[in-house]
mmCIF file of C-alpha atoms in Angstrom:
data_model
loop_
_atom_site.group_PDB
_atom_site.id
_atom_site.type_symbol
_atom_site.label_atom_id
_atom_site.label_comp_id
_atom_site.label_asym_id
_atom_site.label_seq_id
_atom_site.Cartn_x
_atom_site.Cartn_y
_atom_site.Cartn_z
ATOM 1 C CA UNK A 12 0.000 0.000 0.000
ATOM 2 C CA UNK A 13 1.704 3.146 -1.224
ATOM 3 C CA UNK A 14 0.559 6.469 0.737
ATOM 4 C CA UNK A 15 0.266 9.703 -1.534
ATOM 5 C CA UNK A 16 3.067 12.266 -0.144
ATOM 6 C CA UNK A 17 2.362 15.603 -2.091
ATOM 7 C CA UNK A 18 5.309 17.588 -3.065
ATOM 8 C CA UNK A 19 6.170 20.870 -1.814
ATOM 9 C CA UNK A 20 5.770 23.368 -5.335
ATOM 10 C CA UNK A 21 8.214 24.422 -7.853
ATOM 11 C CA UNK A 22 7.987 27.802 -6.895
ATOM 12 C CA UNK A 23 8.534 27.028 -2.749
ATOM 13 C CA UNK A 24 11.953 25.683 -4.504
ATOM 14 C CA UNK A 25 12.915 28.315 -6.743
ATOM 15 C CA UNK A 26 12.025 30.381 -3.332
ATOM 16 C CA UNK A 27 14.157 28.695 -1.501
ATOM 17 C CA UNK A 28 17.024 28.484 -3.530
ATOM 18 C CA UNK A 29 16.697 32.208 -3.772
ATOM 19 C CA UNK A 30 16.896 32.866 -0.297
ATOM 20 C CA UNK A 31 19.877 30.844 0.565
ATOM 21 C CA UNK A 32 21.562 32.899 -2.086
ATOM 22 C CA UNK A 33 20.580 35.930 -0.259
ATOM 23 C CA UNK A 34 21.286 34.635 3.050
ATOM 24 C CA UNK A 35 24.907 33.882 2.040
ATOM 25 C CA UNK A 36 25.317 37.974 2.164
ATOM 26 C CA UNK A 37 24.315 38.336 5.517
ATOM 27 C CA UNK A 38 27.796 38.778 7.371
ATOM 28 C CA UNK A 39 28.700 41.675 5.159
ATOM 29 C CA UNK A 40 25.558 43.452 5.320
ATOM 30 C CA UNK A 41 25.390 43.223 9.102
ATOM 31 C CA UNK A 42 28.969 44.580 8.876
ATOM 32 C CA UNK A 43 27.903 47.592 6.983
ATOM 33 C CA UNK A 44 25.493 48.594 8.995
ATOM 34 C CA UNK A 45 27.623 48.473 12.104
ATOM 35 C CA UNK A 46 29.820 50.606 10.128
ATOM 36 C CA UNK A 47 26.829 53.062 9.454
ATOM 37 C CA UNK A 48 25.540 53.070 12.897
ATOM 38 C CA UNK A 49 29.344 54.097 13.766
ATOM 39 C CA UNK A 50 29.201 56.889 11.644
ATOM 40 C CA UNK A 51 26.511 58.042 12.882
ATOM 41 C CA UNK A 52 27.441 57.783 16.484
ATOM 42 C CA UNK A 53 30.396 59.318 15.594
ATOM 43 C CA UNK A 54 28.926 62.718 13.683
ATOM 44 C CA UNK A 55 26.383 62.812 16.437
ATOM 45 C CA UNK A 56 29.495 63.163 19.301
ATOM 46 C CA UNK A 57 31.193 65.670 17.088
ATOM 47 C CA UNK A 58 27.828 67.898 17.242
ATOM 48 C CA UNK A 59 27.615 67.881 13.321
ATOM 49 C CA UNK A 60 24.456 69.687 11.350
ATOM 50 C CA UNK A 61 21.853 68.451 10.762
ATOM 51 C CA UNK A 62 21.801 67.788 6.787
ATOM 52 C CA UNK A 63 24.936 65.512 7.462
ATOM 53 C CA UNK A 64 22.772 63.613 10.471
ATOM 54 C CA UNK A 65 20.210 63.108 7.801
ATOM 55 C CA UNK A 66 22.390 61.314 5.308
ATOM 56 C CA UNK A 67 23.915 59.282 7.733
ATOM 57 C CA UNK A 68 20.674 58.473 9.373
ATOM 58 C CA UNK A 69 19.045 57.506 5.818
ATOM 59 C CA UNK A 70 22.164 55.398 4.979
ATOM 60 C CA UNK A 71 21.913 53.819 8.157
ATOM 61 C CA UNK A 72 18.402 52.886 7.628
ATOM 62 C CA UNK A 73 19.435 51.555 4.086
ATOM 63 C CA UNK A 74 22.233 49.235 5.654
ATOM 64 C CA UNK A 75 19.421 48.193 8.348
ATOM 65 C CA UNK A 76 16.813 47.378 5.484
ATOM 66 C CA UNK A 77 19.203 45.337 3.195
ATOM 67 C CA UNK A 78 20.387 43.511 6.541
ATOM 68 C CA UNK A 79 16.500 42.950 7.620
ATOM 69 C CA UNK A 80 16.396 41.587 4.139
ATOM 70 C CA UNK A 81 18.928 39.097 4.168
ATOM 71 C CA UNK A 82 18.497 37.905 7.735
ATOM 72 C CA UNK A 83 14.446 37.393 7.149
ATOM 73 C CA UNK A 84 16.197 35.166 3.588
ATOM 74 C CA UNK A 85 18.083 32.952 6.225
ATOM 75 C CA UNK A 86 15.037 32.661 8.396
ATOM 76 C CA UNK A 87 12.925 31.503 5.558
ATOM 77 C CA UNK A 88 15.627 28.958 4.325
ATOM 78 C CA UNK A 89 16.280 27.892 7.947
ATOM 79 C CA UNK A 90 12.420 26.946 8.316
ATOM 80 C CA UNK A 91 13.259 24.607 5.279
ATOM 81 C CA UNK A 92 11.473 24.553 1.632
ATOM 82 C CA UNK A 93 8.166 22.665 3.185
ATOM 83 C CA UNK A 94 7.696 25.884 5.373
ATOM 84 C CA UNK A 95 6.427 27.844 2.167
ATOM 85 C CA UNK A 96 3.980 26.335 1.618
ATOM 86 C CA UNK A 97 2.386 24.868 4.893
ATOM 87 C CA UNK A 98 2.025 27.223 8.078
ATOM 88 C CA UNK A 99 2.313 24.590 10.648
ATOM 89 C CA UNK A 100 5.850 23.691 9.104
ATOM 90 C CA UNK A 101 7.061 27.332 9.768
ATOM 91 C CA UNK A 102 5.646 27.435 13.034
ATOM 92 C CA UNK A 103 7.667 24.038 13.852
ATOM 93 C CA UNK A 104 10.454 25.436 12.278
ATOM 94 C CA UNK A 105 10.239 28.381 14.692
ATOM 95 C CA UNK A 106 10.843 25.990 17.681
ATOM 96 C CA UNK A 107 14.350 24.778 16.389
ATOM 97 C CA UNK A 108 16.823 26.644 17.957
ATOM 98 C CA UNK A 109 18.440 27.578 14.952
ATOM 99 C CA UNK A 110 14.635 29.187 13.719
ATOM 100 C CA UNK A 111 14.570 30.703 17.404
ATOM 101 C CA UNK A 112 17.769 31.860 16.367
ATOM 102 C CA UNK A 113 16.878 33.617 13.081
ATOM 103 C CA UNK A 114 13.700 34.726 14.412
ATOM 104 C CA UNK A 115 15.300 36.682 17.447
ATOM 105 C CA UNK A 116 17.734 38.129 14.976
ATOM 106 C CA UNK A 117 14.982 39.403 12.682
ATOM 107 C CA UNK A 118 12.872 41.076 15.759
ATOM 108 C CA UNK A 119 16.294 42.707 17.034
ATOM 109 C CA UNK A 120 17.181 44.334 13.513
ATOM 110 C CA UNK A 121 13.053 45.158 12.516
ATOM 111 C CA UNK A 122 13.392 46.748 16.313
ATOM 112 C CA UNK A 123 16.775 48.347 15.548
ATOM 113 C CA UNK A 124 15.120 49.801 12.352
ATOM 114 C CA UNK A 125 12.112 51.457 13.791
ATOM 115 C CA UNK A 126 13.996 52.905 16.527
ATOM 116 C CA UNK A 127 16.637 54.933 13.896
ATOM 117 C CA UNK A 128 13.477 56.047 11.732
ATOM 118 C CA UNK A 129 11.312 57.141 15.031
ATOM 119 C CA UNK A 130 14.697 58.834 16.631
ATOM 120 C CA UNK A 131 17.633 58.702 14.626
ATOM 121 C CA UNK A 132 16.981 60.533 11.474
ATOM 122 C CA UNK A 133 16.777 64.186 12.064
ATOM 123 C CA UNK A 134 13.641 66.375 10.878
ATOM 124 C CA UNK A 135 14.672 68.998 8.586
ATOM 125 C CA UNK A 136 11.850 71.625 8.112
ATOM 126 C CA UNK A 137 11.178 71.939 4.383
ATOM 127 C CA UNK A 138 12.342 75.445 2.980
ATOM 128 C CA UNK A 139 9.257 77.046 1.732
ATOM 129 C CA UNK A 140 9.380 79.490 -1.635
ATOM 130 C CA UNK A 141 8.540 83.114 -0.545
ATOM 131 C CA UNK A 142 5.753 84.342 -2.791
ATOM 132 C CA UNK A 143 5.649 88.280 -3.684
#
């Protein structure tokens, strides 16, 4: 008596294929967005103006993102290429200490993330055209 075991899809593959890929780059991201958040530690020590807080407070959120990105990737390709497709599979996967792991990591940069937009990027009022 054979038993019918369905498949996971082609494109929960291709998926996960794809997000080992991007996994592979987390390191280096996470490196340059320590870098960033240096940078911007530093400026904000030497009392610099505002328009240079602003860049370094948008790259920072840019390193942060791409970082987000790639450690969510790993998360999704630690859960395995069933998780895709089935929800109870995930939420197994999320037991597993190395899903635990992934899953912690994601919260602390998604935290890390909001907290630069809400406080570390400066508001510059917009310069308004005088009218005659």
């Amino acid at each position: 008596m054979a038993f019918f075991r369905p498949r996971v899809s082609r494109e929960a593959e291709v998926r996960y294929h794809a997000d080992q890929e991007i996994s592979k780059g987390f390191p280096e991201l996470l490196e340059k967005a320590r870098q960033a958040e240096q940078t911007l530690q530093e400026l904000r020590a030497a009392s610099a103006d505002e328009t240079e807080l602003l860049a370094a407070g948008l790259a920072f959120d840019r390193a942060l993102t791409d970082a987000l990105r790639a450690a969510e990737s790993g998360q999704r390709a630690t859960f395995g290429v069933k998780a895709y497709d089935d929800r109870i599979a995930r939420r197994k996967a999320k037991a597993t200490p190395a899903g635990a792991m992934w899953t912690a990591e994601v919260e602390r940069l998604r935290t890390l993330r909001e907290d630069n937009r809400m406080w570390g990027i400066p508001r510059i009022p917009r310069l308004v055209p005088a009218t005659r």
